[in-house]
Coordinates of C-alpha atoms in Angstrom, one line a residue:
Chain A
M190 CA 11.4 -75.6 -19.4
S191 CA 9.7 -72.3 -19.2
I192 CA 6.0 -72.6 -18.5
V193 CA 5.1 -69.0 -19.4
R194 CA 7.2 -66.9 -21.8
A195 CA 6.0 -63.4 -22.5
V196 CA 8.0 -61.3 -25.1
D197 CA 7.6 -57.6 -25.6
I198 CA 4.1 -57.3 -24.2
T199 CA 2.6 -53.8 -24.9
T200 CA -0.8 -53.0 -23.5
R201 CA -2.7 -49.8 -24.1
F202 CA -6.0 -48.5 -22.9
G203 CA -6.7 -45.8 -25.4
D204 CA -3.7 -43.5 -25.3
R205 CA -2.5 -44.8 -21.9
V206 CA 0.4 -47.3 -22.1
V207 CA 0.0 -49.9 -19.4
H208 CA 2.8 -52.2 -20.3
D209 CA 5.6 -50.9 -22.4
S210 CA 7.2 -53.8 -24.1
I211 CA 7.8 -56.1 -21.1
S212 CA 9.3 -59.6 -21.3
F213 CA 9.6 -62.3 -18.7
E214 CA 9.6 -66.1 -18.2
V215 CA 8.2 -68.4 -15.6
E216 CA 10.0 -71.6 -15.0
E217 CA 8.4 -75.0 -14.1
G218 CA 7.7 -75.5 -10.4
E219 CA 8.3 -72.0 -9.3
I220 CA 6.1 -69.5 -7.5
F221 CA 6.3 -66.3 -9.6
T222 CA 4.9 -63.3 -8.0
V223 CA 4.0 -60.0 -9.8
I224 CA 3.9 -56.9 -7.6
G225 CA 3.3 -53.3 -8.5
S226 CA 1.4 -50.2 -7.4
S227 CA -2.3 -50.1 -8.0
G228 CA -3.1 -49.4 -11.7
A229 CA 0.3 -50.7 -12.7
G230 CA -1.4 -53.4 -14.8
K231 CA -0.8 -56.5 -12.7
S232 CA -4.3 -57.9 -13.0
T233 CA -4.4 -56.9 -16.7
L234 CA -1.2 -58.9 -17.3
L235 CA -2.7 -61.9 -15.6
R236 CA -5.9 -61.6 -17.7
E237 CA -3.7 -61.5 -20.8
L238 CA -1.9 -64.7 -19.8
I239 CA -5.3 -66.5 -19.4
M240 CA -6.7 -65.2 -22.6
L241 CA -9.4 -63.0 -21.2
E242 CA -7.8 -59.9 -22.7
R243 CA -5.3 -59.4 -25.6
P244 CA -2.2 -57.3 -25.4
Y245 CA -1.7 -54.5 -28.0
S246 CA 1.4 -56.3 -29.3
G247 CA 3.8 -58.9 -28.2
N248 CA 4.0 -62.7 -27.9
I249 CA 2.8 -65.0 -25.1
E250 CA 3.6 -68.7 -24.9
V251 CA 2.0 -70.8 -22.2
L252 CA 3.0 -74.4 -21.7
G253 CA 4.9 -74.1 -25.0
R254 CA 1.9 -73.0 -27.1
D255 CA 1.4 -69.6 -28.6
I256 CA -1.8 -68.5 -27.0
L257 CA -2.4 -65.3 -29.1
S258 CA -2.7 -67.2 -32.4
M259 CA -5.4 -69.6 -31.1
D260 CA -8.9 -69.4 -32.4
E261 CA -11.8 -69.6 -30.0
P262 CA -12.4 -73.4 -29.9
Q263 CA -8.7 -74.0 -29.4
A264 CA -8.5 -71.4 -26.7
K265 CA -11.5 -72.9 -24.9
D266 CA -9.9 -76.3 -25.0
F267 CA -6.5 -75.1 -24.0
S268 CA -7.8 -73.2 -20.9
K269 CA -8.3 -76.6 -19.3
N270 CA -4.6 -76.7 -18.8
W271 CA -4.6 -74.1 -16.0
G272 CA -6.6 -73.1 -13.0
V273 CA -7.5 -69.6 -12.0
L274 CA -8.3 -68.1 -8.6
F275 CA -10.0 -64.7 -9.1
Q276 CA -9.7 -61.9 -6.6
S277 CA -13.4 -62.1 -5.6
S278 CA -13.3 -65.9 -5.6
A279 CA -16.0 -65.9 -8.3
L280 CA -17.6 -69.2 -7.0
F281 CA -20.9 -69.9 -8.7
S282 CA -23.3 -68.6 -6.0
S283 CA -26.2 -70.9 -6.7
L284 CA -24.2 -74.0 -6.4
T285 CA -22.7 -75.6 -3.3
V286 CA -18.9 -75.8 -2.9
E287 CA -19.0 -79.5 -4.0
E288 CA -21.2 -78.7 -7.0
N289 CA -18.8 -75.9 -8.0
I290 CA -16.1 -78.6 -8.3
T291 CA -18.1 -81.4 -9.7
L292 CA -19.4 -79.1 -12.4
V293 CA -15.9 -78.7 -13.8
L294 CA -15.3 -82.4 -13.5
K295 CA -18.5 -83.2 -15.3
E296 CA -18.1 -80.6 -18.1
H297 CA -14.5 -81.1 -18.9
A298 CA -13.7 -84.7 -17.9
G299 CA -17.1 -86.4 -18.1
L300 CA -16.7 -87.6 -14.5
D301 CA -19.8 -87.8 -12.4
G302 CA -21.6 -89.7 -9.7
V303 CA -19.9 -90.9 -6.5
F304 CA -16.4 -90.8 -8.0
A305 CA -16.7 -87.1 -8.8
K306 CA -18.0 -86.4 -5.3
E307 CA -15.2 -88.4 -3.8
L308 CA -12.7 -86.5 -5.9
A309 CA -14.3 -83.2 -5.0
G310 CA -14.2 -84.2 -1.3
Y311 CA -10.5 -84.9 -1.7
K312 CA -9.8 -81.5 -3.2
I313 CA -11.9 -79.8 -0.5
S314 CA -9.9 -81.6 2.2
L315 CA -6.6 -80.9 0.3
V316 CA -7.2 -77.1 0.5
G317 CA -7.8 -77.4 4.2
L318 CA -11.6 -77.0 4.3
P319 CA -13.7 -79.1 6.8
S320 CA -15.8 -81.8 5.1
F321 CA -19.1 -80.0 6.1
A322 CA -18.1 -77.1 3.8
A323 CA -18.9 -79.3 0.8
S324 CA -22.6 -78.9 1.1
L325 CA -22.5 -75.1 1.9
Y326 CA -23.3 -72.3 -0.6
P327 CA -20.6 -69.7 -1.2
G328 CA -22.9 -67.1 0.6
Q329 CA -22.5 -69.2 3.8
L330 CA -18.7 -69.2 3.7
S331 CA -16.2 -66.8 5.4
G332 CA -13.8 -64.9 3.2
G333 CA -10.9 -67.2 3.8
M334 CA -13.1 -70.3 3.2
K335 CA -14.3 -68.8 -0.1
K336 CA -10.7 -68.4 -1.3
R337 CA -9.9 -72.0 -0.3
A338 CA -13.1 -73.3 -2.0
A339 CA -12.2 -71.3 -5.2
L340 CA -8.7 -72.8 -5.1
A341 CA -10.2 -76.3 -4.8
R342 CA -12.3 -75.5 -7.9
A343 CA -9.2 -74.2 -9.7
L344 CA -7.5 -77.5 -8.8
A345 CA -10.4 -79.6 -10.1
L346 CA -8.8 -80.8 -13.3
E347 CA -5.4 -80.8 -11.5
P348 CA -3.7 -78.5 -13.9
S349 CA 0.1 -78.0 -13.6
L350 CA -0.2 -74.2 -13.7
L351 CA -2.3 -72.0 -11.4
F352 CA -2.9 -68.3 -11.7
L353 CA -3.9 -66.5 -8.4
D354 CA -5.1 -62.9 -8.4
E355 CA -4.6 -61.4 -5.0
P356 CA -5.0 -64.7 -3.1
T357 CA -4.7 -63.1 0.3
S358 CA -6.6 -59.8 -0.3
G359 CA -9.4 -59.3 2.2
L360 CA -8.1 -62.0 4.5
D361 CA -6.8 -61.4 8.1
P362 CA -3.1 -61.8 8.7
I363 CA -3.5 -65.3 10.2
S364 CA -5.7 -66.6 7.4
S365 CA -3.3 -65.0 4.9
R366 CA -0.3 -66.8 6.3
G367 CA -2.4 -70.0 6.3
F368 CA -3.2 -69.5 2.7
D369 CA 0.5 -68.9 1.9
E370 CA 1.4 -72.2 3.6
L371 CA -1.3 -73.9 1.6
I372 CA 0.2 -72.6 -1.6
L373 CA 3.6 -73.9 -0.6
S374 CA 2.3 -77.3 0.5
L375 CA 0.3 -77.7 -2.8
K376 CA 3.4 -76.8 -4.7
G377 CA 5.3 -79.5 -2.9
A378 CA 2.6 -82.2 -3.0
L379 CA 1.4 -81.8 -6.6
G380 CA 4.4 -80.1 -8.3
L381 CA 2.5 -77.0 -9.4
T382 CA 3.7 -73.8 -10.9
F383 CA 2.1 -70.6 -9.6
V384 CA 1.8 -67.2 -11.1
I385 CA 0.6 -64.9 -8.4
V386 CA -0.5 -61.2 -8.4
S387 CA -0.1 -59.9 -4.9
H388 CA 0.5 -56.8 -2.9
D389 CA 1.0 -58.8 0.3
V390 CA 4.6 -58.2 1.5
H391 CA 4.6 -61.6 3.3
T392 CA 3.4 -63.6 0.3
V393 CA 6.1 -61.9 -1.7
T394 CA 9.0 -62.5 0.6
D395 CA 8.0 -65.7 2.3
I396 CA 6.9 -68.0 -0.5
S397 CA 7.9 -66.6 -3.8
D398 CA 10.8 -68.0 -5.8
K399 CA 10.9 -65.1 -8.2
I400 CA 9.3 -61.7 -8.1
M401 CA 8.6 -59.2 -10.8
A402 CA 7.9 -55.6 -10.0
L403 CA 5.9 -53.4 -12.4
H404 CA 6.0 -49.7 -12.2
G405 CA 5.2 -47.0 -14.8
G406 CA 4.6 -49.6 -17.5
E407 CA 8.1 -51.2 -17.1
I408 CA 9.7 -54.0 -15.2
V409 CA 11.7 -52.3 -12.5
F410 CA 12.8 -55.6 -10.8
L411 CA 12.9 -59.2 -11.8
G412 CA 14.7 -61.7 -9.6
K413 CA 14.9 -63.3 -6.1
P414 CA 12.9 -61.8 -3.3
Q415 CA 15.9 -61.3 -1.0
D416 CA 17.5 -59.1 -3.8
A417 CA 14.3 -57.2 -4.1
V418 CA 14.3 -56.2 -0.5
A419 CA 17.8 -54.8 -0.9
D420 CA 17.0 -53.0 -4.2
K421 CA 17.3 -49.2 -4.3
H422 CA 14.4 -48.5 -6.6
P423 CA 12.0 -46.0 -4.9
F424 CA 8.9 -48.3 -5.6
L425 CA 10.5 -51.4 -4.1
K426 CA 11.9 -49.4 -1.2
S427 CA 8.4 -48.0 -0.3
F428 CA 6.8 -51.5 -0.9
F429 CA 9.1 -53.2 1.6
D430 CA 9.2 -50.3 4.0
T431 CA 5.6 -50.9 4.9
K432 CA 6.5 -54.2 6.4
Chain B
M12 CA -7.0 -87.4 -31.9
V13 CA -5.4 -90.9 -32.3
E14 CA -6.4 -93.3 -29.5
E15 CA -3.3 -93.8 -27.5
T16 CA -2.4 -97.0 -25.7
V17 CA -2.9 -96.4 -22.0
F18 CA -2.2 -99.9 -20.7
V19 CA -1.1 -103.3 -21.7
A20 CA -2.9 -106.4 -20.3
Q21 CA -1.6 -109.9 -20.1
N22 CA -3.7 -112.7 -18.8
N23 CA -2.1 -116.0 -17.7
D24 CA -2.6 -118.4 -14.8
D25 CA -5.6 -116.6 -13.3
V26 CA -3.5 -113.4 -13.0
L27 CA -4.2 -110.4 -15.0
R28 CA -1.1 -108.2 -15.3
I29 CA -1.7 -104.7 -16.4
T30 CA 1.1 -102.3 -17.2
L31 CA 0.0 -98.7 -17.2
L32 CA 1.5 -96.4 -19.9
G33 CA 1.6 -92.8 -20.7
E34 CA -0.1 -89.9 -18.9
W35 CA -3.0 -90.5 -16.6
S36 CA -4.7 -87.1 -15.9
T37 CA -8.1 -85.9 -15.1
P38 CA -9.4 -84.5 -18.4
T39 CA -8.9 -87.8 -20.2
L40 CA -9.4 -90.1 -17.3
K41 CA -13.0 -91.1 -18.1
S42 CA -12.3 -93.2 -21.2
K43 CA -9.2 -94.8 -19.6
M44 CA -11.2 -95.7 -16.5
D45 CA -13.9 -97.3 -18.6
A46 CA -11.4 -99.3 -20.7
L47 CA -9.5 -100.6 -17.7
N48 CA -12.7 -101.5 -15.9
S49 CA -14.1 -103.4 -18.8
T50 CA -10.7 -105.3 -19.3
V51 CA -10.7 -106.3 -15.6
N52 CA -14.3 -107.3 -15.6
S53 CA -14.1 -109.4 -18.8
A54 CA -10.9 -111.2 -17.8
S55 CA -12.7 -112.9 -14.9
V56 CA -9.6 -113.7 -12.9
C57 CA -9.2 -113.6 -9.2
R58 CA -6.0 -111.7 -9.1
V59 CA -5.1 -108.4 -10.8
R60 CA -1.6 -106.9 -10.7
I61 CA -1.3 -103.3 -11.8
D62 CA 2.2 -102.1 -12.6
F63 CA 2.9 -98.3 -12.3
S64 CA 6.5 -98.4 -13.2
N65 CA 6.2 -97.4 -16.8
L66 CA 3.9 -94.4 -16.2
T67 CA 5.0 -91.0 -17.4
S68 CA 2.6 -89.1 -15.1
L69 CA -0.2 -89.7 -12.6
D70 CA -2.5 -87.2 -11.0
S71 CA -4.8 -87.4 -8.0
A72 CA -8.0 -88.3 -9.8
S73 CA -6.3 -91.3 -11.4
A74 CA -4.7 -92.3 -8.1
L75 CA -8.1 -92.1 -6.4
F76 CA -9.5 -94.4 -9.1
F77 CA -6.9 -97.0 -8.5
K78 CA -7.4 -96.7 -4.7
G79 CA -11.1 -97.3 -5.3
L80 CA -10.3 -100.3 -7.5
K81 CA -8.4 -101.8 -4.7
Q82 CA -11.4 -101.5 -2.4
N83 CA -13.9 -103.0 -4.9
N84 CA -11.9 -106.2 -5.5
A85 CA -9.7 -107.5 -2.7
K86 CA -7.3 -109.3 -5.1
V87 CA -6.0 -106.2 -6.8
R88 CA -2.4 -105.4 -6.2
L89 CA -0.7 -102.1 -7.2
L90 CA 3.0 -102.2 -7.6
G91 CA 6.0 -100.3 -9.1
F92 CA 5.3 -96.9 -7.5
S93 CA 7.7 -94.1 -8.2
P94 CA 8.4 -91.9 -5.1
K95 CA 6.1 -89.3 -6.5
A96 CA 3.3 -91.7 -7.0
R97 CA 3.8 -93.1 -3.5
S98 CA 3.5 -89.6 -1.9
L99 CA 0.4 -88.9 -4.1
F100 CA -1.2 -92.1 -2.7
R101 CA -0.4 -91.1 0.8
L102 CA -2.0 -87.7 0.2
I103 CA -5.1 -89.4 -1.2
V104 CA -5.4 -91.7 1.9
R105 CA -5.0 -88.7 4.2
H106 CA -7.6 -86.6 2.5
T107 CA -10.4 -89.0 1.6
R108 CA -13.2 -90.4 3.7
A109 CA -15.0 -93.7 3.4
K110 CA -16.8 -94.0 0.0
S111 CA -20.2 -94.5 1.8
E112 CA -20.0 -90.9 3.0
Y113 CA -20.3 -89.7 -0.6
N114 CA -23.4 -91.7 -1.4
D115 CA -26.0 -90.1 -3.7
T116 CA -28.2 -87.3 -2.6
I117 CA -31.4 -88.1 -0.7
K118 CA -34.2 -88.7 -3.1
R119 CA -37.5 -86.9 -2.5
T120 CA -40.8 -88.7 -3.1
V121 CA -43.8 -86.9 -4.6
L122 CA -45.3 -86.6 -1.1
D123 CA -42.1 -85.0 0.2
S124 CA -42.0 -82.3 -2.5
L125 CA -45.7 -81.7 -2.0
G126 CA -45.1 -81.2 1.7
Y127 CA -42.1 -78.9 1.0
R128 CA -44.2 -76.8 -1.4
V129 CA -47.2 -76.4 0.9
H130 CA -44.9 -75.6 3.8
S131 CA -43.0 -72.9 1.8
K132 CA -46.3 -71.4 0.6
I133 CA -47.6 -71.2 4.1
S134 CA -44.4 -69.8 5.5
D135 CA -44.2 -67.3 2.6
F136 CA -47.6 -66.1 3.5
L137 CA -46.8 -65.8 7.2
S138 CA -43.6 -63.8 6.5
Y139 CA -45.6 -61.5 4.2
A140 CA -48.0 -61.0 7.1
E141 CA -45.1 -60.2 9.4
F142 CA -43.8 -57.7 6.8
F143 CA -47.2 -56.1 6.6
G144 CA -47.3 -55.9 10.4
R145 CA -43.9 -54.2 10.5
L146 CA -45.0 -51.7 7.8
I147 CA -48.0 -50.7 10.0
I148 CA -45.8 -50.4 13.1
Y149 CA -43.2 -48.3 11.3
S150 CA -45.9 -46.2 9.7
K151 CA -46.5 -44.6 13.1
G152 CA -43.1 -43.0 13.0
L153 CA -43.3 -42.0 9.3
F154 CA -43.8 -38.4 9.8
K155 CA -41.5 -38.0 12.8
G156 CA -38.1 -36.3 12.1
R157 CA -36.6 -37.1 8.8
N158 CA -38.3 -40.4 8.3
F159 CA -40.5 -39.2 5.5
R160 CA -38.2 -38.8 2.4
L161 CA -40.0 -36.6 -0.1
R162 CA -37.1 -36.5 -2.5
S163 CA -37.1 -40.3 -2.7
V164 CA -40.9 -40.4 -3.1
V165 CA -40.7 -38.0 -6.0
K166 CA -38.0 -40.0 -7.6
H167 CA -40.1 -43.2 -7.4
I168 CA -43.1 -41.4 -8.7
E169 CA -41.1 -40.6 -11.8
T170 CA -39.5 -44.0 -12.3
S171 CA -42.5 -46.1 -11.5
S172 CA -45.5 -44.0 -12.7
I173 CA -44.5 -41.3 -15.1
T174 CA -42.1 -43.3 -17.2
A175 CA -44.7 -46.1 -17.3
L176 CA -47.2 -43.8 -19.1
P177 CA -46.2 -44.6 -22.7
I178 CA -46.5 -48.4 -22.3
V179 CA -49.8 -48.0 -20.3
A180 CA -51.1 -45.7 -23.0
L181 CA -50.3 -48.1 -25.8
S182 CA -51.8 -51.1 -24.0
A183 CA -54.9 -49.1 -23.0
F184 CA -55.5 -47.8 -26.5
L185 CA -55.3 -51.4 -27.9
I186 CA -57.7 -52.7 -25.2
G187 CA -60.2 -49.9 -26.0
V188 CA -59.9 -51.0 -29.7
V189 CA -60.4 -54.7 -28.9
V190 CA -63.4 -54.3 -26.6
T191 CA -65.2 -51.9 -28.9
Y192 CA -64.5 -54.0 -32.0
Q193 CA -65.8 -57.2 -30.3
G194 CA -68.8 -55.4 -28.8
A195 CA -69.6 -53.8 -32.1
L196 CA -69.6 -57.1 -34.0
Q197 CA -72.2 -58.6 -31.6
L198 CA -74.4 -55.6 -31.0
E199 CA -74.6 -54.5 -34.6
R200 CA -76.5 -57.7 -35.4
F201 CA -79.3 -56.6 -33.1
G202 CA -79.3 -53.1 -34.5
A203 CA -78.1 -51.9 -31.2
A204 CA -74.8 -50.5 -32.4
I205 CA -75.0 -47.3 -30.2
F206 CA -74.9 -49.5 -27.1
T207 CA -71.3 -50.3 -27.9
V208 CA -70.5 -46.9 -26.3
D209 CA -72.2 -48.0 -23.1
L210 CA -70.4 -51.3 -23.1
A211 CA -67.0 -49.8 -23.8
G212 CA -67.4 -46.9 -21.5
I213 CA -68.5 -48.8 -18.5
S214 CA -66.3 -51.9 -18.9
I215 CA -63.2 -49.8 -19.5
T216 CA -63.6 -47.4 -16.6
R217 CA -64.8 -50.0 -14.0
E218 CA -62.6 -53.0 -14.8
L219 CA -60.4 -53.1 -17.8
A220 CA -58.3 -49.9 -17.4
P221 CA -57.6 -50.4 -13.7
L222 CA -56.8 -54.1 -14.1
L223 CA -54.6 -53.6 -17.2
T224 CA -52.7 -50.7 -15.6
A225 CA -52.1 -52.7 -12.4
V226 CA -50.8 -55.7 -14.4
V227 CA -48.5 -53.5 -16.5
I228 CA -47.2 -51.7 -13.3
A229 CA -46.7 -55.1 -11.5
G230 CA -44.7 -56.4 -14.4
R231 CA -42.7 -53.2 -14.7
S232 CA -42.3 -51.5 -11.3
G233 CA -43.0 -54.5 -9.0
A234 CA -40.2 -56.5 -10.8
S235 CA -37.8 -53.6 -10.6
Y236 CA -38.4 -53.1 -6.9
T237 CA -37.6 -56.8 -6.2
S238 CA -34.5 -56.8 -8.3
E239 CA -33.2 -53.4 -6.9
I240 CA -33.7 -54.5 -3.3
G241 CA -32.5 -58.0 -4.1
V242 CA -29.1 -56.7 -5.4
M243 CA -28.8 -54.4 -2.4
K244 CA -29.4 -57.5 -0.2
I245 CA -26.6 -59.4 -2.0
T246 CA -24.1 -56.5 -1.8
E247 CA -24.9 -56.2 1.9
E248 CA -26.2 -52.6 1.4
I249 CA -29.3 -53.4 3.5
D250 CA -27.1 -54.8 6.3
A251 CA -25.0 -51.7 6.1
M252 CA -28.1 -49.5 6.4
R253 CA -29.2 -51.5 9.5
A254 CA -25.8 -51.3 11.0
M255 CA -25.7 -47.5 10.5
G256 CA -29.1 -47.3 12.3
L257 CA -30.9 -46.3 9.1
S258 CA -34.2 -48.2 8.7
P259 CA -34.7 -49.9 5.3
Y260 CA -38.4 -49.4 5.9
Y261 CA -38.1 -45.6 5.8
F262 CA -35.4 -45.6 3.2
L263 CA -36.6 -48.3 0.8
A264 CA -40.1 -49.5 1.5
F265 CA -42.2 -46.4 2.3
P266 CA -40.9 -44.2 -0.5
R267 CA -41.8 -46.9 -3.1
I268 CA -45.1 -47.8 -1.5
L269 CA -46.2 -44.1 -1.1
A270 CA -45.1 -43.2 -4.6
L271 CA -47.1 -45.9 -6.2
T272 CA -50.1 -45.4 -3.9
F273 CA -50.3 -41.7 -4.6
T274 CA -50.0 -41.9 -8.3
L275 CA -51.5 -45.2 -9.5
W276 CA -55.0 -43.7 -9.6
L277 CA -53.8 -41.0 -11.9
V278 CA -52.2 -43.5 -14.2
I279 CA -55.5 -45.4 -14.2
F280 CA -57.5 -42.3 -15.0
F281 CA -55.0 -41.6 -17.8
A282 CA -55.6 -45.2 -19.1
D283 CA -59.4 -44.7 -19.0
A284 CA -59.0 -41.7 -21.2
V285 CA -56.7 -43.3 -23.7
A286 CA -58.8 -46.5 -23.9
I287 CA -61.9 -44.5 -24.6
M288 CA -60.1 -42.7 -27.4
G289 CA -59.3 -46.2 -28.8
A290 CA -63.0 -47.0 -28.5
M291 CA -64.0 -43.8 -30.3
V292 CA -61.7 -44.5 -33.2
V293 CA -63.1 -48.0 -33.7
A294 CA -66.7 -46.8 -33.3
K295 CA -66.1 -44.3 -36.1
L296 CA -64.4 -46.7 -38.4
Q297 CA -66.6 -49.8 -37.8
L298 CA -70.0 -48.4 -36.8
E299 CA -69.8 -44.9 -38.3
I300 CA -70.6 -43.3 -34.9
S301 CA -69.1 -39.9 -35.1
Y302 CA -66.9 -38.5 -32.3
S303 CA -69.5 -36.0 -31.2
E304 CA -72.2 -38.7 -31.2
F305 CA -70.0 -41.0 -29.2
L306 CA -69.2 -38.4 -26.6
D307 CA -72.8 -37.4 -26.3
R308 CA -73.9 -41.0 -25.7
L309 CA -71.0 -41.5 -23.2
H310 CA -72.0 -38.4 -21.4
T311 CA -75.5 -39.8 -20.8
T312 CA -74.6 -43.4 -19.9
L313 CA -71.2 -43.2 -18.1
A314 CA -72.1 -42.1 -14.6
L315 CA -69.3 -40.7 -12.5
K316 CA -69.6 -43.6 -10.1
H317 CA -68.1 -46.0 -12.7
I318 CA -65.0 -43.9 -13.0
L319 CA -64.7 -43.5 -9.3
V320 CA -65.2 -47.3 -8.7
G321 CA -62.2 -47.9 -11.0
V322 CA -60.0 -45.2 -9.6
L323 CA -60.9 -46.1 -6.0
K324 CA -59.3 -49.5 -6.4
A325 CA -56.0 -48.0 -7.4
P326 CA -54.4 -47.4 -3.9
F327 CA -55.2 -51.0 -2.9
F328 CA -53.6 -52.3 -6.1
A329 CA -50.7 -50.0 -5.7
F330 CA -50.1 -51.1 -2.1
L331 CA -50.2 -54.8 -3.0
I332 CA -47.8 -54.4 -6.0
A333 CA -45.3 -52.3 -4.1
S334 CA -45.4 -54.2 -0.9
I335 CA -45.1 -57.6 -2.6
G336 CA -42.2 -56.3 -4.7
I337 CA -40.3 -55.0 -1.7
F338 CA -41.1 -58.1 0.4
R339 CA -39.8 -60.5 -2.3
G340 CA -36.7 -58.3 -2.7
L341 CA -35.9 -58.6 1.0
Q342 CA -36.3 -62.4 0.7
V343 CA -33.4 -62.6 -1.8
Q344 CA -30.6 -64.9 -0.6
K345 CA -26.9 -64.4 -1.3
N346 CA -26.9 -66.0 -4.7
S347 CA -27.6 -64.8 -8.2
E348 CA -30.3 -67.4 -8.9
S349 CA -32.4 -66.2 -6.1
I350 CA -32.9 -62.8 -7.7
G351 CA -34.5 -64.4 -10.7
I352 CA -36.7 -66.7 -8.6
M353 CA -37.8 -63.8 -6.3
T354 CA -38.5 -61.5 -9.2
T355 CA -40.7 -64.2 -10.9
H356 CA -42.5 -64.8 -7.6
S357 CA -43.0 -61.0 -7.1
V358 CA -44.7 -60.5 -10.5
V359 CA -46.8 -63.7 -10.3
N360 CA -47.9 -62.9 -6.7
S361 CA -48.7 -59.3 -7.3
I362 CA -50.7 -60.0 -10.4
F363 CA -52.6 -62.7 -8.6
A364 CA -53.1 -60.4 -5.6
V365 CA -54.4 -57.6 -7.8
I366 CA -56.9 -59.9 -9.5
A367 CA -58.1 -61.4 -6.2
C368 CA -58.5 -57.9 -4.8
D369 CA -60.4 -56.8 -7.9
A370 CA -62.8 -59.8 -7.6
L371 CA -63.4 -58.9 -3.9
F372 CA -64.3 -55.3 -4.9
A373 CA -66.6 -56.6 -7.7
V374 CA -68.6 -58.7 -5.2
M375 CA -68.6 -55.8 -2.7
F376 CA -69.8 -53.2 -5.1
T377 CA -72.5 -55.5 -6.5
R378 CA -73.8 -56.2 -3.0
L379 CA -73.8 -52.5 -2.2
G380 CA -75.6 -51.8 -5.5
I381 CA -73.0 -49.4 -6.8

């Protein structure tokens, strides 16, 4: 079953065409990575999939539902079905890590008290953070810890689909590989589907099941990472040459 | 939504058999948990068997709930795990700690919070004193090299004094109107209408215009200093400055303090003039004192010292407003809430400081007979 199905997506900023009628599908349980030069509309595409922006034309189905025809209350309700990790982590800075997670549990599932804290503690441990991190504020965390905490928050309602925008940007190579491993282990443990926007060559080649390369408003590659490495397109060649 | 059946319970021979059905996931867990708990509690049996074999799906939160259920009541048995559920339970056991570690937050008594508040007030005051001390130390180097930033001072004169003139003018005019109107109502009854001019002239120049201007500037420029510097604190601009060997005192603090200290007296003088214009208008309308009569009377009663007393206070007010604004900005922590808290503190503190300072001057001038 395809988890995300996008058909003929066209996006425009004024006269500039960002996506020129692109189509793709994300299958259940796969790690789908979107790559592309900066300004190629990777993040915009992600924002369209999570209903923060609307494409100029086209159709998007997520988890079998047409998200572009939803009205606002439906959209609000439906967004519980996925988790999002933003590039800048976007943790609520006046709440502790634990409160960032219990807030979601309280608002969307009505869970509170010790049970919510226990559940939050489990998610915090699951993403590989030490237990003392629960009572820290985002301002007190390192970059890598922030990303992990934001992932724990994205996992709060345990959605089957996660969107990650540049999960390893701003992290050192060791933390980046640690984060890649975390993504793989979560996929195995909880059976999650990931849609990742990345420019990290390692994330692309080591953990992705399928990659999509955007260049000049079009999909220049869609397939397995090992085929992408061998592809002759100038963008892909330069992307993998930097390795 | 139709209420779905989430489990079936059978009660026989002191054993409650519960067969779980459907999907158990976090968003809808609450009602299922409550239903299951109440079934178990009302059955009053000593053994409970929970069968997982008919479940369509199970997530971590639900698994955590069943694990907790097991701990609450020793006689609960969980059975019929699918391989997926089994690995989920293993994951839960690996990543959770004893329930007692998650116990509720420490409750503060009234005495505790009183203590915290007093402590934070005292430490706030001490850190302001430290900031004040640093300003004095740094002021020695102010005119060495490029530490004095004229361009920046001029910019702040524009943003915190010149652009404040319209709102100061409007407020001052209205205060002039109000004071004269109230004074006229009272004095007219004694046939002493002309003394309204004395009342308005002296009270405006000595007290009302300086105080009003200071309060407007504190709410306007003091607050903007705090939030500007607070955001710079959050975005690490201030750390960047320090790391590059640029002093935030010379870059941020002194230009703002000097700008306000140099110009607030002019703004107050401007407010004096506008407020007296307000008074003149009311005097003409209410008491039929013509403009020339008003000015003539003002000329004989309003000694220069009254204007000077008002204007002399300006640099002190300006220093308090600017330094408190900057101090609170530097106290901002790395979270968005703290900007709001510190801006509030900044305005409240600087208005209080201005009023206290004004009271001090009033006592002092009275003692000196000025």
